[in-house]
């Protein structure tokens, strides 16, 4: 790949999936770049600056995301994708989680890029998240066997429409796998406080805290929840220990566990000014994302909430009837619905959500190289460093 004026050119697509924006790179494009993968992504998005002013990141947790995509060699998947949460003020890429909104974007991208054959009406793309090994499927309308370019499907938190994409997280989410401590709920102590919580690992590792025990409702606005982040941060660190992500005393990663507060349905006003009545949803949920309130809810978090909703004794299930197969989640941006299927023994087999996606740009990024970074007094990568050889199967960087 030619280096020009201290930069290297890398092709990418910018796709909105649900309530996130994700830069998507073909695996061969990042393989060809003369930079280590993490350095390439940090430089491309402008990590290390809270404004990300010298990159294409959006300076929020929902807009500083990437996916590297390749055709899959896995028997259960058509496409592999490696998801990265790129730091904003910090120069870091976290690989420890998945992102359902970016998976929605990857499903549309795979259809538009011809990575899968198109069916006459609806094309299903089986995805494998390389970070976690999770298998997902997306369903995209392809009338006449053609890839769609626009649509008018809407999701809470986004005013404009997009192409409808159905997203399913495949299980089974068995009790022993989904609840790492073996309990549906338990008392968790952190920062000198105690709260009832559900430790659930489905979609992503999550810590769901009973709002009332923290003096909250679960229906707080974004600004009010932001004031409570210092109180909730120690709980996130304790949740990382309970999930087995870190040993006690080690620093917790920024992206996981997903942490939120859960409470009963009540009237509230969404962030766009829309009034939401208590009767329109089942449970209030407010999640954190990278040390800040999430503007809606990440889809991996929604899967965790759904699996908790389907399991008696959790801090979510108490707000639903025992025979529920759908949970309507009241988020700061509006109501998000997740449904699930179960086996005869009650095991959740799959969780599905309805999303929308739209390609925002097809671009060539001019990414600073080692020379440009050194001139600016910033950390430079090792010459020619690569996390994996060209054309190798996708893998989580070491």
PDB file of C-alpha atoms in Angstrom, residues 92-387:
ATOM      1  CA  UNK A  92      -6.809   2.170  23.141  1.00  0.00           C
ATOM      2  CA  UNK A  93      -8.961  -0.340  21.289  1.00  0.00           C
ATOM      3  CA  UNK A  94     -10.974  -2.738  23.446  1.00  0.00           C
ATOM      4  CA  UNK A  95     -11.696  -6.162  21.967  1.00  0.00           C
ATOM      5  CA  UNK A  96     -13.517  -7.752  24.901  1.00  0.00           C
ATOM      6  CA  UNK A  97     -17.106  -7.386  23.737  1.00  0.00           C
ATOM      7  CA  UNK A  98     -19.569  -7.560  20.885  1.00  0.00           C
ATOM      8  CA  UNK A  99     -21.899  -4.860  19.499  1.00  0.00           C
ATOM      9  CA  UNK A 100     -25.341  -5.740  18.182  1.00  0.00           C
ATOM     10  CA  UNK A 101     -25.838  -2.394  16.485  1.00  0.00           C
ATOM     11  CA  UNK A 102     -22.583  -2.863  14.574  1.00  0.00           C
ATOM     12  CA  UNK A 103     -23.665  -6.426  13.757  1.00  0.00           C
ATOM     13  CA  UNK A 104     -26.771  -4.889  12.178  1.00  0.00           C
ATOM     14  CA  UNK A 105     -24.487  -2.649  10.112  1.00  0.00           C
ATOM     15  CA  UNK A 106     -22.287  -5.614   9.151  1.00  0.00           C
ATOM     16  CA  UNK A 107     -25.345  -7.557   7.961  1.00  0.00           C
ATOM     17  CA  UNK A 108     -26.338  -4.747   5.608  1.00  0.00           C
ATOM     18  CA  UNK A 109     -22.718  -4.265   4.505  1.00  0.00           C
ATOM     19  CA  UNK A 110     -22.383  -7.967   3.659  1.00  0.00           C
ATOM     20  CA  UNK A 111     -25.477  -7.777   1.461  1.00  0.00           C
ATOM     21  CA  UNK A 112     -24.392  -4.566  -0.269  1.00  0.00           C
ATOM     22  CA  UNK A 113     -20.831  -5.793  -0.826  1.00  0.00           C
ATOM     23  CA  UNK A 114     -21.892  -9.146  -2.285  1.00  0.00           C
ATOM     24  CA  UNK A 115     -20.340 -11.238   0.486  1.00  0.00           C
ATOM     25  CA  UNK A 116     -23.366 -13.552   0.374  1.00  0.00           C
ATOM     26  CA  UNK A 117     -25.700 -14.642  -2.461  1.00  0.00           C
ATOM     27  CA  UNK A 118     -28.951 -12.667  -2.444  1.00  0.00           C
ATOM     28  CA  UNK A 119     -32.350 -14.296  -2.219  1.00  0.00           C
ATOM     29  CA  UNK A 120     -35.319 -13.033  -4.186  1.00  0.00           C
ATOM     30  CA  UNK A 121     -37.129 -11.407  -1.246  1.00  0.00           C
ATOM     31  CA  UNK A 122     -35.182 -11.637   2.045  1.00  0.00           C
ATOM     32  CA  UNK A 123     -31.537 -12.528   2.554  1.00  0.00           C
ATOM     33  CA  UNK A 124     -30.269 -14.012   5.804  1.00  0.00           C
ATOM     34  CA  UNK A 125     -26.634 -13.425   6.706  1.00  0.00           C
ATOM     35  CA  UNK A 126     -25.126 -15.639   9.399  1.00  0.00           C
ATOM     36  CA  UNK A 127     -22.499 -13.724  11.346  1.00  0.00           C
ATOM     37  CA  UNK A 128     -19.778 -14.887  13.712  1.00  0.00           C
ATOM     38  CA  UNK A 129     -18.455 -12.355  16.184  1.00  0.00           C
ATOM     39  CA  UNK A 130     -14.769 -13.233  16.416  1.00  0.00           C
ATOM     40  CA  UNK A 131     -14.356 -11.490  19.788  1.00  0.00           C
ATOM     41  CA  UNK A 132     -16.813 -13.724  21.639  1.00  0.00           C
ATOM     42  CA  UNK A 133     -17.542 -16.594  19.251  1.00  0.00           C
ATOM     43  CA  UNK A 134     -21.229 -15.624  19.281  1.00  0.00           C
ATOM     44  CA  UNK A 135     -23.335 -16.581  16.266  1.00  0.00           C
ATOM     45  CA  UNK A 136     -25.900 -14.048  15.076  1.00  0.00           C
ATOM     46  CA  UNK A 137     -28.100 -13.778  12.034  1.00  0.00           C
ATOM     47  CA  UNK A 138     -29.436 -10.749  10.214  1.00  0.00           C
ATOM     48  CA  UNK A 139     -32.318 -10.673   7.775  1.00  0.00           C
ATOM     49  CA  UNK A 140     -32.269  -7.935   5.126  1.00  0.00           C
ATOM     50  CA  UNK A 141     -34.937  -7.286   2.467  1.00  0.00           C
ATOM     51  CA  UNK A 142     -33.553  -7.935  -1.029  1.00  0.00           C
ATOM     52  CA  UNK A 143     -36.581  -7.608  -3.348  1.00  0.00           C
ATOM     53  CA  UNK A 144     -35.838  -8.937  -6.788  1.00  0.00           C
ATOM     54  CA  UNK A 145     -32.501 -10.240  -5.553  1.00  0.00           C
ATOM     55  CA  UNK A 146     -31.073  -6.720  -5.289  1.00  0.00           C
ATOM     56  CA  UNK A 147     -29.277  -5.094  -2.388  1.00  0.00           C
ATOM     57  CA  UNK A 148     -31.314  -2.251  -0.879  1.00  0.00           C
ATOM     58  CA  UNK A 149     -29.943   1.283  -0.696  1.00  0.00           C
ATOM     59  CA  UNK A 150     -32.592   3.028   1.412  1.00  0.00           C
ATOM     60  CA  UNK A 151     -35.558   2.322   3.645  1.00  0.00           C
ATOM     61  CA  UNK A 152     -37.985   3.968   6.021  1.00  0.00           C
ATOM     62  CA  UNK A 153     -37.762   1.726   9.103  1.00  0.00           C
ATOM     63  CA  UNK A 154     -37.238   3.642  12.355  1.00  0.00           C
ATOM     64  CA  UNK A 155     -35.748   2.802  15.743  1.00  0.00           C
ATOM     65  CA  UNK A 156     -36.016   4.827  18.973  1.00  0.00           C
ATOM     66  CA  UNK A 157     -33.239   7.378  19.229  1.00  0.00           C
ATOM     67  CA  UNK A 158     -32.857   7.985  15.485  1.00  0.00           C
ATOM     68  CA  UNK A 159     -35.118  10.443  13.682  1.00  0.00           C
ATOM     69  CA  UNK A 160     -34.341   9.271  10.154  1.00  0.00           C
ATOM     70  CA  UNK A 161     -35.270   5.967   8.548  1.00  0.00           C
ATOM     71  CA  UNK A 162     -33.155   3.094   7.390  1.00  0.00           C
ATOM     72  CA  UNK A 163     -33.303  -0.356   5.840  1.00  0.00           C
ATOM     73  CA  UNK A 164     -35.114  -2.776   8.162  1.00  0.00           C
ATOM     74  CA  UNK A 165     -32.783  -5.429   9.559  1.00  0.00           C
ATOM     75  CA  UNK A 166     -33.931  -8.207  11.873  1.00  0.00           C
ATOM     76  CA  UNK A 167     -31.170  -9.319  14.222  1.00  0.00           C
ATOM     77  CA  UNK A 168     -31.108 -12.597  16.150  1.00  0.00           C
ATOM     78  CA  UNK A 169     -28.575 -13.649  18.785  1.00  0.00           C
ATOM     79  CA  UNK A 170     -28.327 -17.423  18.729  1.00  0.00           C
ATOM     80  CA  UNK A 171     -28.067 -19.343  22.020  1.00  0.00           C
ATOM     81  CA  UNK A 172     -28.648 -21.500  23.801  1.00  0.00           C
ATOM     82  CA  UNK A 173     -28.331 -19.218  26.820  1.00  0.00           C
ATOM     83  CA  UNK A 174     -28.283 -21.991  29.403  1.00  0.00           C
ATOM     84  CA  UNK A 175     -28.579 -21.189  33.090  1.00  0.00           C
ATOM     85  CA  UNK A 176     -25.021 -22.255  33.889  1.00  0.00           C
ATOM     86  CA  UNK A 177     -23.549 -20.201  31.033  1.00  0.00           C
ATOM     87  CA  UNK A 178     -25.796 -17.139  31.308  1.00  0.00           C
ATOM     88  CA  UNK A 179     -25.466 -16.667  35.078  1.00  0.00           C
ATOM     89  CA  UNK A 180     -21.789 -17.048  35.997  1.00  0.00           C
ATOM     90  CA  UNK A 181     -22.331 -16.841  39.749  1.00  0.00           C
ATOM     91  CA  UNK A 182     -25.115 -19.438  39.580  1.00  0.00           C
ATOM     92  CA  UNK A 183     -27.658 -17.051  41.098  1.00  0.00           C
ATOM     93  CA  UNK A 184     -30.542 -15.136  39.525  1.00  0.00           C
ATOM     94  CA  UNK A 185     -29.922 -12.190  41.847  1.00  0.00           C
ATOM     95  CA  UNK A 186     -27.636 -11.348  44.735  1.00  0.00           C
ATOM     96  CA  UNK A 187     -26.438  -8.510  46.920  1.00  0.00           C
ATOM     97  CA  UNK A 188     -23.457  -6.670  45.453  1.00  0.00           C
ATOM     98  CA  UNK A 189     -21.363  -4.273  47.516  1.00  0.00           C
ATOM     99  CA  UNK A 190     -19.236  -1.549  45.993  1.00  0.00           C
ATOM    100  CA  UNK A 191     -18.131   1.937  46.929  1.00  0.00           C
ATOM    101  CA  UNK A 192     -19.617   1.650  50.398  1.00  0.00           C
ATOM    102  CA  UNK A 193     -23.088   0.805  49.043  1.00  0.00           C
ATOM    103  CA  UNK A 194     -25.045  -2.402  48.539  1.00  0.00           C
ATOM    104  CA  UNK A 195     -27.634  -3.175  45.876  1.00  0.00           C
ATOM    105  CA  UNK A 196     -29.479  -6.203  44.581  1.00  0.00           C
ATOM    106  CA  UNK A 197     -28.147  -7.202  41.188  1.00  0.00           C
ATOM    107  CA  UNK A 198     -28.349  -9.794  38.444  1.00  0.00           C
ATOM    108  CA  UNK A 199     -25.046 -10.943  36.953  1.00  0.00           C
ATOM    109  CA  UNK A 200     -25.893 -12.163  33.464  1.00  0.00           C
ATOM    110  CA  UNK A 201     -23.742 -13.040  30.472  1.00  0.00           C
ATOM    111  CA  UNK A 202     -25.847 -13.101  27.311  1.00  0.00           C
ATOM    112  CA  UNK A 203     -25.040 -10.899  24.353  1.00  0.00           C
ATOM    113  CA  UNK A 204     -22.351  -9.447  26.600  1.00  0.00           C
ATOM    114  CA  UNK A 205     -21.388  -9.681  30.268  1.00  0.00           C
ATOM    115  CA  UNK A 206     -23.801  -7.401  32.133  1.00  0.00           C
ATOM    116  CA  UNK A 207     -24.479  -6.152  35.643  1.00  0.00           C
ATOM    117  CA  UNK A 208     -28.136  -5.179  36.118  1.00  0.00           C
ATOM    118  CA  UNK A 209     -28.730  -3.288  39.363  1.00  0.00           C
ATOM    119  CA  UNK A 210     -32.028  -2.813  41.146  1.00  0.00           C
ATOM    120  CA  UNK A 211     -32.667   0.929  40.863  1.00  0.00           C
ATOM    121  CA  UNK A 212     -34.580   1.327  44.132  1.00  0.00           C
ATOM    122  CA  UNK A 213     -31.679   0.032  46.202  1.00  0.00           C
ATOM    123  CA  UNK A 214     -29.537   2.865  44.832  1.00  0.00           C
ATOM    124  CA  UNK A 215     -32.129   5.568  45.327  1.00  0.00           C
ATOM    125  CA  UNK A 216     -32.917   5.602  41.593  1.00  0.00           C
ATOM    126  CA  UNK A 217     -35.980   4.782  39.505  1.00  0.00           C
ATOM    127  CA  UNK A 218     -34.447   3.359  36.322  1.00  0.00           C
ATOM    128  CA  UNK A 219     -36.266   6.082  34.363  1.00  0.00           C
ATOM    129  CA  UNK A 220     -33.770   8.907  34.919  1.00  0.00           C
ATOM    130  CA  UNK A 221     -32.909  11.321  32.145  1.00  0.00           C
ATOM    131  CA  UNK A 222     -29.424  11.358  30.612  1.00  0.00           C
ATOM    132  CA  UNK A 223     -28.228  14.373  32.619  1.00  0.00           C
ATOM    133  CA  UNK A 224     -29.462  12.960  35.911  1.00  0.00           C
ATOM    134  CA  UNK A 225     -27.906   9.562  35.238  1.00  0.00           C
ATOM    135  CA  UNK A 226     -24.612  11.232  34.300  1.00  0.00           C
ATOM    136  CA  UNK A 227     -24.457  12.656  37.816  1.00  0.00           C
ATOM    137  CA  UNK A 228     -24.676   9.109  39.191  1.00  0.00           C
ATOM    138  CA  UNK A 229     -21.841   7.658  37.098  1.00  0.00           C
ATOM    139  CA  UNK A 230     -19.276   8.023  39.938  1.00  0.00           C
ATOM    140  CA  UNK A 231     -21.598   6.013  42.195  1.00  0.00           C
ATOM    141  CA  UNK A 232     -22.139   3.308  39.573  1.00  0.00           C
ATOM    142  CA  UNK A 233     -18.508   2.961  38.453  1.00  0.00           C
ATOM    143  CA  UNK A 234     -17.403   0.899  41.510  1.00  0.00           C
ATOM    144  CA  UNK A 235     -20.305  -1.461  40.855  1.00  0.00           C
ATOM    145  CA  UNK A 236     -19.067  -1.966  37.286  1.00  0.00           C
ATOM    146  CA  UNK A 237     -15.630  -2.872  38.634  1.00  0.00           C
ATOM    147  CA  UNK A 238     -17.170  -5.325  41.116  1.00  0.00           C
ATOM    148  CA  UNK A 239     -19.256  -6.775  38.294  1.00  0.00           C
ATOM    149  CA  UNK A 240     -16.069  -7.408  36.323  1.00  0.00           C
ATOM    150  CA  UNK A 241     -14.766  -9.446  39.250  1.00  0.00           C
ATOM    151  CA  UNK A 242     -18.009 -11.416  39.613  1.00  0.00           C
ATOM    152  CA  UNK A 243     -17.979 -12.167  35.878  1.00  0.00           C
ATOM    153  CA  UNK A 244     -14.398 -13.433  36.146  1.00  0.00           C
ATOM    154  CA  UNK A 245     -13.175 -10.773  33.710  1.00  0.00           C
ATOM    155  CA  UNK A 246     -10.558  -9.478  36.157  1.00  0.00           C
ATOM    156  CA  UNK A 247      -9.115 -10.435  39.511  1.00  0.00           C
ATOM    157  CA  UNK A 248     -10.006  -8.216  42.448  1.00  0.00           C
ATOM    158  CA  UNK A 249      -7.762  -5.152  42.485  1.00  0.00           C
ATOM    159  CA  UNK A 250      -7.100  -5.173  38.739  1.00  0.00           C
ATOM    160  CA  UNK A 251      -8.424  -2.310  36.575  1.00  0.00           C
ATOM    161  CA  UNK A 252     -11.730  -3.078  34.881  1.00  0.00           C
ATOM    162  CA  UNK A 253     -12.010  -2.698  31.097  1.00  0.00           C
ATOM    163  CA  UNK A 254     -14.050   0.244  29.850  1.00  0.00           C
ATOM    164  CA  UNK A 255     -16.498  -1.677  27.666  1.00  0.00           C
ATOM    165  CA  UNK A 256     -17.568  -4.569  29.909  1.00  0.00           C
ATOM    166  CA  UNK A 257     -19.407  -5.534  31.912  1.00  0.00           C
ATOM    167  CA  UNK A 258     -22.353  -3.584  30.550  1.00  0.00           C
ATOM    168  CA  UNK A 259     -23.807  -1.870  33.600  1.00  0.00           C
ATOM    169  CA  UNK A 260     -27.286  -0.515  34.125  1.00  0.00           C
ATOM    170  CA  UNK A 261     -30.089   0.161  36.551  1.00  0.00           C
ATOM    171  CA  UNK A 262     -33.499  -1.497  36.317  1.00  0.00           C
ATOM    172  CA  UNK A 263     -36.831  -0.343  37.699  1.00  0.00           C
ATOM    173  CA  UNK A 264     -40.585  -0.554  37.142  1.00  0.00           C
ATOM    174  CA  UNK A 265     -42.373   1.096  34.248  1.00  0.00           C
ATOM    175  CA  UNK A 266     -43.385   4.692  34.943  1.00  0.00           C
ATOM    176  CA  UNK A 267     -44.295   7.737  32.887  1.00  0.00           C
ATOM    177  CA  UNK A 268     -41.260   9.605  31.564  1.00  0.00           C
ATOM    178  CA  UNK A 269     -40.151  11.926  28.788  1.00  0.00           C
ATOM    179  CA  UNK A 270     -37.699  10.532  26.225  1.00  0.00           C
ATOM    180  CA  UNK A 271     -34.627  12.481  25.201  1.00  0.00           C
ATOM    181  CA  UNK A 272     -36.383  13.777  22.061  1.00  0.00           C
ATOM    182  CA  UNK A 273     -39.241  15.197  24.145  1.00  0.00           C
ATOM    183  CA  UNK A 274     -41.710  12.376  23.464  1.00  0.00           C
ATOM    184  CA  UNK A 275     -43.906  11.399  26.412  1.00  0.00           C
ATOM    185  CA  UNK A 276     -43.738   7.663  27.194  1.00  0.00           C
ATOM    186  CA  UNK A 277     -46.529   6.252  29.360  1.00  0.00           C
ATOM    187  CA  UNK A 278     -45.950   3.462  31.857  1.00  0.00           C
ATOM    188  CA  UNK A 279     -48.429   1.265  30.023  1.00  0.00           C
ATOM    189  CA  UNK A 280     -46.319   1.333  26.846  1.00  0.00           C
ATOM    190  CA  UNK A 281     -43.490  -0.767  28.249  1.00  0.00           C
ATOM    191  CA  UNK A 282     -42.559  -3.345  30.885  1.00  0.00           C
ATOM    192  CA  UNK A 283     -39.329  -2.326  32.577  1.00  0.00           C
ATOM    193  CA  UNK A 284     -37.212   0.824  32.859  1.00  0.00           C
ATOM    194  CA  UNK A 285     -33.527   0.368  32.018  1.00  0.00           C
ATOM    195  CA  UNK A 286     -30.715   2.919  31.939  1.00  0.00           C
ATOM    196  CA  UNK A 287     -27.319   1.655  30.801  1.00  0.00           C
ATOM    197  CA  UNK A 288     -23.811   3.075  30.958  1.00  0.00           C
ATOM    198  CA  UNK A 289     -21.407   2.957  28.017  1.00  0.00           C
ATOM    199  CA  UNK A 290     -17.710   3.770  28.349  1.00  0.00           C
ATOM    200  CA  UNK A 291     -18.200   5.752  31.599  1.00  0.00           C
ATOM    201  CA  UNK A 292     -21.203   7.714  30.335  1.00  0.00           C
ATOM    202  CA  UNK A 293     -24.966   7.156  30.044  1.00  0.00           C
ATOM    203  CA  UNK A 294     -25.937   5.251  26.912  1.00  0.00           C
ATOM    204  CA  UNK A 295     -28.373   7.366  24.851  1.00  0.00           C
ATOM    205  CA  UNK A 296     -30.601   4.296  24.322  1.00  0.00           C
ATOM    206  CA  UNK A 297     -29.461   0.708  24.966  1.00  0.00           C
ATOM    207  CA  UNK A 298     -26.811  -1.383  23.277  1.00  0.00           C
ATOM    208  CA  UNK A 299     -28.247  -4.483  21.664  1.00  0.00           C
ATOM    209  CA  UNK A 300     -25.934  -6.792  23.564  1.00  0.00           C
ATOM    210  CA  UNK A 301     -27.292  -5.171  26.735  1.00  0.00           C
ATOM    211  CA  UNK A 302     -30.837  -5.678  25.440  1.00  0.00           C
ATOM    212  CA  UNK A 303     -30.078  -9.385  24.988  1.00  0.00           C
ATOM    213  CA  UNK A 304     -28.836  -9.572  28.574  1.00  0.00           C
ATOM    214  CA  UNK A 305     -32.027  -7.852  29.749  1.00  0.00           C
ATOM    215  CA  UNK A 306     -34.146 -10.279  27.695  1.00  0.00           C
ATOM    216  CA  UNK A 307     -32.432 -13.375  29.093  1.00  0.00           C
ATOM    217  CA  UNK A 308     -32.830 -11.956  32.595  1.00  0.00           C
ATOM    218  CA  UNK A 309     -36.518 -11.232  31.832  1.00  0.00           C
ATOM    219  CA  UNK A 310     -36.986 -14.877  30.847  1.00  0.00           C
ATOM    220  CA  UNK A 311     -35.410 -16.177  34.077  1.00  0.00           C
ATOM    221  CA  UNK A 312     -37.389 -16.246  37.342  1.00  0.00           C
ATOM    222  CA  UNK A 313     -35.839 -14.458  40.294  1.00  0.00           C
ATOM    223  CA  UNK A 314     -33.860 -11.786  38.418  1.00  0.00           C
ATOM    224  CA  UNK A 315     -34.199  -8.038  38.944  1.00  0.00           C
ATOM    225  CA  UNK A 316     -35.887  -7.871  35.526  1.00  0.00           C
ATOM    226  CA  UNK A 317     -38.279 -10.852  35.653  1.00  0.00           C
ATOM    227  CA  UNK A 318     -40.207  -9.430  38.606  1.00  0.00           C
ATOM    228  CA  UNK A 319     -41.752  -6.847  36.265  1.00  0.00           C
ATOM    229  CA  UNK A 320     -43.079  -9.345  33.697  1.00  0.00           C
ATOM    230  CA  UNK A 321     -45.643 -12.150  33.748  1.00  0.00           C
ATOM    231  CA  UNK A 322     -44.192 -15.643  34.072  1.00  0.00           C
ATOM    232  CA  UNK A 323     -45.267 -16.634  30.557  1.00  0.00           C
ATOM    233  CA  UNK A 324     -43.777 -13.562  28.821  1.00  0.00           C
ATOM    234  CA  UNK A 325     -41.872 -14.090  25.587  1.00  0.00           C
ATOM    235  CA  UNK A 326     -41.241 -10.401  24.895  1.00  0.00           C
ATOM    236  CA  UNK A 327     -39.864  -7.549  26.967  1.00  0.00           C
ATOM    237  CA  UNK A 328     -40.521  -3.896  26.167  1.00  0.00           C
ATOM    238  CA  UNK A 329     -37.565  -1.945  27.514  1.00  0.00           C
ATOM    239  CA  UNK A 330     -38.075   1.717  28.364  1.00  0.00           C
ATOM    240  CA  UNK A 331     -34.806   3.486  27.478  1.00  0.00           C
ATOM    241  CA  UNK A 332     -33.837   7.144  27.538  1.00  0.00           C
ATOM    242  CA  UNK A 333     -34.610   7.319  23.803  1.00  0.00           C
ATOM    243  CA  UNK A 334     -37.846   5.331  23.819  1.00  0.00           C
ATOM    244  CA  UNK A 335     -39.062   1.756  23.884  1.00  0.00           C
ATOM    245  CA  UNK A 336     -36.963  -1.112  22.500  1.00  0.00           C
ATOM    246  CA  UNK A 337     -38.587  -4.530  22.195  1.00  0.00           C
ATOM    247  CA  UNK A 338     -36.779  -7.862  22.413  1.00  0.00           C
ATOM    248  CA  UNK A 339     -38.379 -11.289  22.039  1.00  0.00           C
ATOM    249  CA  UNK A 340     -37.085 -14.775  22.731  1.00  0.00           C
ATOM    250  CA  UNK A 341     -37.727 -18.411  22.032  1.00  0.00           C
ATOM    251  CA  UNK A 342     -37.294 -21.129  24.631  1.00  0.00           C
ATOM    252  CA  UNK A 343     -36.685 -24.854  24.770  1.00  0.00           C
ATOM    253  CA  UNK A 344     -39.094 -27.121  26.702  1.00  0.00           C
ATOM    254  CA  UNK A 345     -36.865 -26.843  29.780  1.00  0.00           C
ATOM    255  CA  UNK A 346     -37.102 -23.040  29.698  1.00  0.00           C
ATOM    256  CA  UNK A 347     -33.641 -22.409  28.260  1.00  0.00           C
ATOM    257  CA  UNK A 348     -33.578 -19.304  26.077  1.00  0.00           C
ATOM    258  CA  UNK A 349     -32.611 -20.489  22.597  1.00  0.00           C
ATOM    259  CA  UNK A 350     -32.466 -17.141  20.778  1.00  0.00           C
ATOM    260  CA  UNK A 351     -33.204 -13.431  21.259  1.00  0.00           C
ATOM    261  CA  UNK A 352     -34.433 -11.257  18.386  1.00  0.00           C
ATOM    262  CA  UNK A 353     -34.718  -7.511  17.819  1.00  0.00           C
ATOM    263  CA  UNK A 354     -35.880  -5.282  14.972  1.00  0.00           C
ATOM    264  CA  UNK A 355     -33.375  -2.654  13.849  1.00  0.00           C
ATOM    265  CA  UNK A 356     -32.637  -0.368  10.912  1.00  0.00           C
ATOM    266  CA  UNK A 357     -29.394   0.442   9.120  1.00  0.00           C
ATOM    267  CA  UNK A 358     -28.156   2.834   6.469  1.00  0.00           C
ATOM    268  CA  UNK A 359     -24.829   3.314   4.705  1.00  0.00           C
ATOM    269  CA  UNK A 360     -23.622   6.845   5.368  1.00  0.00           C
ATOM    270  CA  UNK A 361     -20.470   6.886   3.270  1.00  0.00           C
ATOM    271  CA  UNK A 362     -18.101   4.853   1.148  1.00  0.00           C
ATOM    272  CA  UNK A 363     -14.711   6.382   1.818  1.00  0.00           C
ATOM    273  CA  UNK A 364     -10.958   6.282   1.539  1.00  0.00           C
ATOM    274  CA  UNK A 365      -9.403   7.261   4.858  1.00  0.00           C
ATOM    275  CA  UNK A 366      -6.042   9.049   4.936  1.00  0.00           C
ATOM    276  CA  UNK A 367      -4.578   7.589   8.109  1.00  0.00           C
ATOM    277  CA  UNK A 368      -1.439   9.092   9.725  1.00  0.00           C
ATOM    278  CA  UNK A 369       1.547   6.762   9.739  1.00  0.00           C
ATOM    279  CA  UNK A 370       4.477   6.469  12.136  1.00  0.00           C
ATOM    280  CA  UNK A 371       6.309   9.414  10.554  1.00  0.00           C
ATOM    281  CA  UNK A 372       3.335  11.739  10.906  1.00  0.00           C
ATOM    282  CA  UNK A 373       2.796  10.751  14.521  1.00  0.00           C
ATOM    283  CA  UNK A 374       6.448  11.256  15.413  1.00  0.00           C
ATOM    284  CA  UNK A 375       6.377  14.739  13.863  1.00  0.00           C
ATOM    285  CA  UNK A 376       3.400  15.569  16.047  1.00  0.00           C
ATOM    286  CA  UNK A 377       5.136  14.281  19.173  1.00  0.00           C
ATOM    287  CA  UNK A 378       2.776  11.311  19.531  1.00  0.00           C
ATOM    288  CA  UNK A 379       3.536   7.653  20.150  1.00  0.00           C
ATOM    289  CA  UNK A 380       4.650   5.834  17.000  1.00  0.00           C
ATOM    290  CA  UNK A 381       4.107   2.121  16.305  1.00  0.00           C
ATOM    291  CA  UNK A 382       6.821  -0.406  15.631  1.00  0.00           C
ATOM    292  CA  UNK A 383       7.904  -0.345  12.011  1.00  0.00           C
ATOM    293  CA  UNK A 384       5.816  -2.689   9.894  1.00  0.00           C
ATOM    294  CA  UNK A 385       4.075  -4.170  12.946  1.00  0.00           C
ATOM    295  CA  UNK A 386       1.138  -6.429  12.243  1.00  0.00           C
ATOM    296  CA  UNK A 387      -1.137  -8.378  14.570  1.00  0.00           C
TER     297      UNK A 387
END
